[in-house]
Every structure is written in C-alpha cells, then in structure tokens.
Amino acid sequence: MFRILNPQKVQHSNGYIVQVADRYAVEYIDENCNARIDVDFGAIDVGVYLHSLVAKDRNGAEINLSSAERDKIFESIVSGLEAMGGQVERL
C-alpha cells in the first residue's frame, strides 16, 4: 500500500520511498540503500530499464545486488510508479 507524499513521490507501508529524480531517472530509497534507475516518460507509459539499476549504500558506495534483490527493488519501483498513476512498461 502506497501513500502519496506529493505527485512525484510515494511511500510504501514498508517504509521505502519511490520518487522521480529527474526527467530520466527514478529513485528508490530505503533504510539500507538508495537505488537509481533510468526511465523514459512517454506520452502514454513509463519505460523502466532494469539493466540501468544502480544501488548504493548510505555512504555512497555501490552495492553489488543479488538477482533476487535487484528484482525486488525493480518491482518496488514499478509498483511505486503505478501508484503515482503511471502505466509502466518493463524494458
């Protein structure tokens, strides 16, 4: 379940936040890491590029994610974008 914090930022009941960083990226923020992923905001849908996902710890050091962790963060971002009202295309 998501709570809308503002039109471009939502918070899940588990505590993590998904927010639009800029025209080309979305961020995922939780207590353990910050992740950033490339997106393409189209007229109809939002393209989200799994291969571009980069996660960093709280000190800014890049984290090597397992496949399961990567998929979990990716799906969390997709869910957050959908909660913002977007139609998402996984690329």
Short mmCIF file of C-alpha atoms in Angstrom, two decimals:
data_model
loop_
_atom_site.label_atom_id
_atom_site.label_comp_id
_atom_site.label_asym_id
_atom_site.label_seq_id
_atom_site.Cartn_x
_atom_site.Cartn_y
_atom_site.Cartn_z
CA MET A 1 0.00 0.00 0.00
CA PHE A 2 1.36 3.38 -1.01
CA ARG A 3 0.82 6.80 0.45
CA ILE A 4 1.25 9.75 -1.92
CA LEU A 5 3.67 12.29 -0.42
CA ASN A 6 3.49 14.56 -3.47
CA PRO A 7 2.67 13.99 -7.16
CA GLN A 8 6.14 12.56 -7.86
CA LYS A 9 6.88 10.80 -4.57
CA VAL A 10 5.20 7.85 -2.83
CA GLN A 11 5.96 5.87 0.31
CA HIS A 12 5.12 2.20 0.75
CA SER A 13 3.72 0.93 4.05
CA ASN A 14 7.02 -1.00 4.44
CA GLY A 15 8.82 2.35 4.59
CA TYR A 16 10.61 2.61 1.26
CA ILE A 17 10.14 5.63 -0.99
CA VAL A 18 9.92 5.81 -4.77
CA GLN A 19 10.38 9.25 -6.31
CA VAL A 20 11.02 10.90 -9.64
CA ALA A 21 14.61 12.17 -9.55
CA ASP A 22 14.54 13.98 -12.88
CA ARG A 23 13.24 13.62 -16.44
CA TYR A 24 15.33 10.48 -16.99
CA ALA A 25 15.54 8.70 -13.62
CA VAL A 26 13.58 7.40 -10.65
CA GLU A 27 14.98 6.73 -7.18
CA TYR A 28 14.21 4.00 -4.66
CA ILE A 29 15.15 4.84 -1.06
CA ASP A 30 15.06 2.57 1.99
CA GLU A 31 16.96 2.27 5.25
CA ASN A 32 19.74 0.18 3.65
CA CYS A 33 20.26 1.64 0.21
CA ASN A 34 19.44 4.20 -2.44
CA ALA A 35 18.88 2.97 -5.98
CA ARG A 36 18.52 4.86 -9.22
CA ILE A 37 17.10 3.58 -12.49
CA ASP A 38 16.75 5.08 -15.96
CA VAL A 39 13.23 5.71 -17.21
CA ASP A 40 11.58 7.12 -20.29
CA PHE A 41 8.49 9.17 -19.52
CA GLY A 42 6.40 8.77 -22.66
CA ALA A 43 3.02 10.23 -23.51
CA ILE A 44 1.20 7.02 -22.62
CA ASP A 45 3.51 4.98 -20.44
CA VAL A 46 6.77 4.97 -18.50
CA GLY A 47 9.58 2.77 -19.79
CA VAL A 48 11.74 1.40 -16.95
CA TYR A 49 15.18 -0.05 -17.82
CA LEU A 50 16.19 -2.88 -15.45
CA HIS A 51 19.77 -3.03 -16.79
CA SER A 52 20.37 0.55 -15.63
CA LEU A 53 19.59 -0.09 -11.93
CA VAL A 54 22.43 1.07 -9.67
CA ALA A 55 22.25 0.76 -5.87
CA LYS A 56 24.44 2.49 -3.30
CA ASP A 57 24.71 2.18 0.45
CA ARG A 58 24.18 5.12 2.81
CA ASN A 59 27.86 6.10 2.40
CA GLY A 60 27.57 6.27 -1.39
CA ALA A 61 29.46 3.06 -2.14
CA GLU A 62 27.98 0.97 -4.93
CA ILE A 63 26.32 -2.28 -3.81
CA ASN A 64 26.50 -5.50 -5.81
CA LEU A 65 22.94 -6.77 -5.65
CA SER A 66 21.91 -10.39 -5.99
CA SER A 67 19.45 -11.18 -8.75
CA ALA A 68 16.65 -11.51 -6.19
CA GLU A 69 17.49 -8.15 -4.57
CA ARG A 70 17.69 -6.47 -7.96
CA ASP A 71 14.31 -7.89 -8.98
CA LYS A 72 12.73 -6.86 -5.66
CA ILE A 73 13.91 -3.25 -5.99
CA PHE A 74 12.89 -3.15 -9.65
CA GLU A 75 9.37 -4.39 -8.86
CA SER A 76 9.14 -1.92 -5.96
CA ILE A 77 9.99 0.92 -8.35
CA VAL A 78 7.42 -0.31 -10.87
CA SER A 79 4.77 -0.54 -8.15
CA GLY A 80 5.63 2.97 -6.94
CA LEU A 81 5.31 4.40 -10.43
CA GLU A 82 1.97 2.66 -10.86
CA ALA A 83 0.84 4.13 -7.53
CA MET A 84 1.69 7.57 -8.95
CA GLY A 85 -0.78 6.81 -11.73
CA GLY A 86 1.68 5.72 -14.40
CA GLN A 87 1.30 2.87 -16.84
CA VAL A 88 4.66 1.06 -16.74
CA GLU A 89 6.50 -0.85 -19.44
CA ARG A 90 9.36 -3.06 -18.26
CA LEU A 91 12.33 -2.78 -20.64
#
